[in-house]
Amino acid sequence: MKYVLLFVDTPEFAAEFDAMGDEERGRAVQKVYEWLDTHSDKLRGGNKLRAPETATTVRLDRGEPIVTDGPFVEGKEVVSGYSEIEVADLDEALRMVKTWPGCPIVEIRPVEEL
């Protein structure tokens, strides 16, 4: 089964990451690369997203489409990246995500294949 993992940053996580020294930040990033390497047989794609300030949002539920700069989602959490995985079931996806060393929130969404 295919899932998309949405990696979500919080303002607190971003502040802690920014406050790290170069060596500590490097070790944190290395842990993410190791996680990706460990699960490479299940990864089918994905990327880190650019900063939320670079986003453009189109709202389609208010008559004419409204285009705004920025993500402007409800709340302060921001999707910072994603990966598509292929695993046997949700339990396997959960086992993977429980070892994620990066941002503090990961949303798991099943892919609906058309």
PDB file of C-alpha atoms in Angstrom:
ATOM      1  CA  MET A   1       0.000   0.000   0.000  1.00  0.00           C
ATOM      2  CA  LYS A   2       1.226   3.508  -0.766  1.00  0.00           C
ATOM      3  CA  TYR A   3       1.231   6.337   1.734  1.00  0.00           C
ATOM      4  CA  VAL A   4       2.507   9.888   1.754  1.00  0.00           C
ATOM      5  CA  LEU A   5       4.301  11.008   4.885  1.00  0.00           C
ATOM      6  CA  LEU A   6       3.849  14.731   5.486  1.00  0.00           C
ATOM      7  CA  PHE A   7       6.604  16.086   7.706  1.00  0.00           C
ATOM      8  CA  VAL A   8       5.284  18.984   9.776  1.00  0.00           C
ATOM      9  CA  ASP A   9       7.387  21.602  11.554  1.00  0.00           C
ATOM     10  CA  THR A  10       6.185  23.591  14.533  1.00  0.00           C
ATOM     11  CA  PRO A  11       7.456  27.061  15.464  1.00  0.00           C
ATOM     12  CA  GLU A  12       9.076  25.551  18.573  1.00  0.00           C
ATOM     13  CA  PHE A  13      10.925  22.904  16.543  1.00  0.00           C
ATOM     14  CA  ALA A  14      12.103  25.490  14.014  1.00  0.00           C
ATOM     15  CA  ALA A  15      13.382  27.763  16.798  1.00  0.00           C
ATOM     16  CA  GLU A  16      15.247  24.883  18.477  1.00  0.00           C
ATOM     17  CA  PHE A  17      16.803  23.848  15.147  1.00  0.00           C
ATOM     18  CA  ASP A  18      17.835  27.426  14.356  1.00  0.00           C
ATOM     19  CA  ALA A  19      19.402  27.784  17.821  1.00  0.00           C
ATOM     20  CA  MET A  20      21.660  24.736  17.310  1.00  0.00           C
ATOM     21  CA  GLY A  21      25.318  25.210  16.579  1.00  0.00           C
ATOM     22  CA  ASP A  22      26.697  23.989  13.262  1.00  0.00           C
ATOM     23  CA  GLU A  23      27.951  20.661  14.655  1.00  0.00           C
ATOM     24  CA  GLU A  24      24.728  19.857  16.485  1.00  0.00           C
ATOM     25  CA  ARG A  25      22.653  20.825  13.433  1.00  0.00           C
ATOM     26  CA  GLY A  26      24.895  18.630  11.280  1.00  0.00           C
ATOM     27  CA  ARG A  27      24.338  15.651  13.601  1.00  0.00           C
ATOM     28  CA  ALA A  28      20.557  16.201  13.501  1.00  0.00           C
ATOM     29  CA  VAL A  29      20.563  16.309   9.701  1.00  0.00           C
ATOM     30  CA  GLN A  30      22.768  13.210   9.585  1.00  0.00           C
ATOM     31  CA  LYS A  31      20.169  11.306  11.651  1.00  0.00           C
ATOM     32  CA  VAL A  32      17.548  12.180   9.042  1.00  0.00           C
ATOM     33  CA  TYR A  33      19.824  10.928   6.234  1.00  0.00           C
ATOM     34  CA  GLU A  34      20.418   7.716   8.183  1.00  0.00           C
ATOM     35  CA  TRP A  35      16.656   7.228   8.608  1.00  0.00           C
ATOM     36  CA  LEU A  36      16.131   7.769   4.880  1.00  0.00           C
ATOM     37  CA  ASP A  37      18.930   5.309   4.125  1.00  0.00           C
ATOM     38  CA  THR A  38      17.507   2.706   6.516  1.00  0.00           C
ATOM     39  CA  HIS A  39      14.105   2.874   4.828  1.00  0.00           C
ATOM     40  CA  SER A  40      15.296   3.416   1.239  1.00  0.00           C
ATOM     41  CA  ASP A  41      13.716   0.141   0.093  1.00  0.00           C
ATOM     42  CA  LYS A  42      10.273   1.540   0.961  1.00  0.00           C
ATOM     43  CA  LEU A  43      10.748   5.137  -0.221  1.00  0.00           C
ATOM     44  CA  ARG A  44       9.263   5.942  -3.639  1.00  0.00           C
ATOM     45  CA  GLY A  45       9.998   9.661  -3.749  1.00  0.00           C
ATOM     46  CA  GLY A  46       9.780  12.850  -1.785  1.00  0.00           C
ATOM     47  CA  ASN A  47      11.478  16.142  -1.145  1.00  0.00           C
ATOM     48  CA  LYS A  48      12.096  18.858   1.378  1.00  0.00           C
ATOM     49  CA  LEU A  49       9.923  21.865   0.677  1.00  0.00           C
ATOM     50  CA  ARG A  50      11.167  25.430   0.553  1.00  0.00           C
ATOM     51  CA  ALA A  51      10.298  27.851   3.350  1.00  0.00           C
ATOM     52  CA  PRO A  52       6.600  28.606   3.897  1.00  0.00           C
ATOM     53  CA  GLU A  53       7.150  32.218   2.816  1.00  0.00           C
ATOM     54  CA  THR A  54       7.661  30.904  -0.736  1.00  0.00           C
ATOM     55  CA  ALA A  55       4.233  29.238  -0.878  1.00  0.00           C
ATOM     56  CA  THR A  56       1.229  30.425  -2.836  1.00  0.00           C
ATOM     57  CA  THR A  57      -2.256  29.391  -1.711  1.00  0.00           C
ATOM     58  CA  VAL A  58      -5.363  29.322  -3.896  1.00  0.00           C
ATOM     59  CA  ARG A  59      -8.691  29.241  -2.048  1.00  0.00           C
ATOM     60  CA  LEU A  60     -11.489  27.876  -4.200  1.00  0.00           C
ATOM     61  CA  ASP A  61     -14.354  27.812  -1.712  1.00  0.00           C
ATOM     62  CA  ARG A  62     -15.274  31.506  -1.656  1.00  0.00           C
ATOM     63  CA  GLY A  63     -16.705  32.248  -5.103  1.00  0.00           C
ATOM     64  CA  GLU A  64     -13.888  33.481  -7.295  1.00  0.00           C
ATOM     65  CA  PRO A  65     -10.504  31.857  -6.614  1.00  0.00           C
ATOM     66  CA  ILE A  66      -8.401  33.935  -4.216  1.00  0.00           C
ATOM     67  CA  VAL A  67      -4.605  33.709  -4.558  1.00  0.00           C
ATOM     68  CA  THR A  68      -2.412  34.717  -1.607  1.00  0.00           C
ATOM     69  CA  ASP A  69       1.291  34.527  -0.848  1.00  0.00           C
ATOM     70  CA  GLY A  70       2.280  32.097   1.891  1.00  0.00           C
ATOM     71  CA  PRO A  71       0.722  28.895   3.146  1.00  0.00           C
ATOM     72  CA  PHE A  72      -1.780  30.574   5.473  1.00  0.00           C
ATOM     73  CA  VAL A  73      -3.151  27.330   6.843  1.00  0.00           C
ATOM     74  CA  GLU A  74      -5.089  27.359  10.064  1.00  0.00           C
ATOM     75  CA  GLY A  75      -2.500  27.121  12.819  1.00  0.00           C
ATOM     76  CA  LYS A  76       1.230  27.636  12.923  1.00  0.00           C
ATOM     77  CA  GLU A  77       2.386  24.194  11.822  1.00  0.00           C
ATOM     78  CA  VAL A  78       3.875  23.989   8.343  1.00  0.00           C
ATOM     79  CA  VAL A  79       4.438  21.004   6.069  1.00  0.00           C
ATOM     80  CA  SER A  80       8.183  21.084   5.432  1.00  0.00           C
ATOM     81  CA  GLY A  81       8.579  17.990   3.280  1.00  0.00           C
ATOM     82  CA  TYR A  82       7.063  14.732   2.157  1.00  0.00           C
ATOM     83  CA  SER A  83       7.935  11.186   1.173  1.00  0.00           C
ATOM     84  CA  GLU A  84       5.926   8.582  -0.652  1.00  0.00           C
ATOM     85  CA  ILE A  85       6.381   5.107   0.731  1.00  0.00           C
ATOM     86  CA  GLU A  86       5.188   1.657  -0.276  1.00  0.00           C
ATOM     87  CA  VAL A  87       4.647  -0.733   2.603  1.00  0.00           C
ATOM     88  CA  ALA A  88       2.447  -3.709   3.439  1.00  0.00           C
ATOM     89  CA  ASP A  89       0.001  -1.780   5.609  1.00  0.00           C
ATOM     90  CA  LEU A  90      -0.524   1.115   8.015  1.00  0.00           C
ATOM     91  CA  ASP A  91       1.158  -0.807  10.834  1.00  0.00           C
ATOM     92  CA  GLU A  92       4.401  -0.941   8.845  1.00  0.00           C
ATOM     93  CA  ALA A  93       4.112   2.778   8.049  1.00  0.00           C
ATOM     94  CA  LEU A  94       3.611   3.498  11.752  1.00  0.00           C
ATOM     95  CA  ARG A  95       6.695   1.471  12.683  1.00  0.00           C
ATOM     96  CA  MET A  96       8.730   3.555  10.230  1.00  0.00           C
ATOM     97  CA  VAL A  97       7.363   6.897  11.377  1.00  0.00           C
ATOM     98  CA  LYS A  98       7.861   6.147  15.068  1.00  0.00           C
ATOM     99  CA  THR A  99      11.619   6.223  14.431  1.00  0.00           C
ATOM    100  CA  TRP A 100      11.596   9.508  12.441  1.00  0.00           C
ATOM    101  CA  PRO A 101      14.348  11.728  13.909  1.00  0.00           C
ATOM    102  CA  GLY A 102      13.284  15.023  12.312  1.00  0.00           C
ATOM    103  CA  CYS A 103      10.389  17.411  12.858  1.00  0.00           C
ATOM    104  CA  PRO A 104       7.921  16.531  15.609  1.00  0.00           C
ATOM    105  CA  ILE A 105       4.811  15.723  13.546  1.00  0.00           C
ATOM    106  CA  VAL A 106       4.346  13.270  10.683  1.00  0.00           C
ATOM    107  CA  GLU A 107       0.964  12.860   9.045  1.00  0.00           C
ATOM    108  CA  ILE A 108       0.432   9.546   7.246  1.00  0.00           C
ATOM    109  CA  ARG A 109      -2.010   9.705   4.334  1.00  0.00           C
ATOM    110  CA  PRO A 110      -2.968   6.759   2.122  1.00  0.00           C
ATOM    111  CA  VAL A 111      -2.532   7.375  -1.591  1.00  0.00           C
ATOM    112  CA  GLU A 112      -5.645   6.832  -3.641  1.00  0.00           C
ATOM    113  CA  GLU A 113      -4.415   5.384  -6.879  1.00  0.00           C
ATOM    114  CA  LEU A 114      -6.594   6.233  -9.858  1.00  0.00           C
TER     115      LEU A 114
END
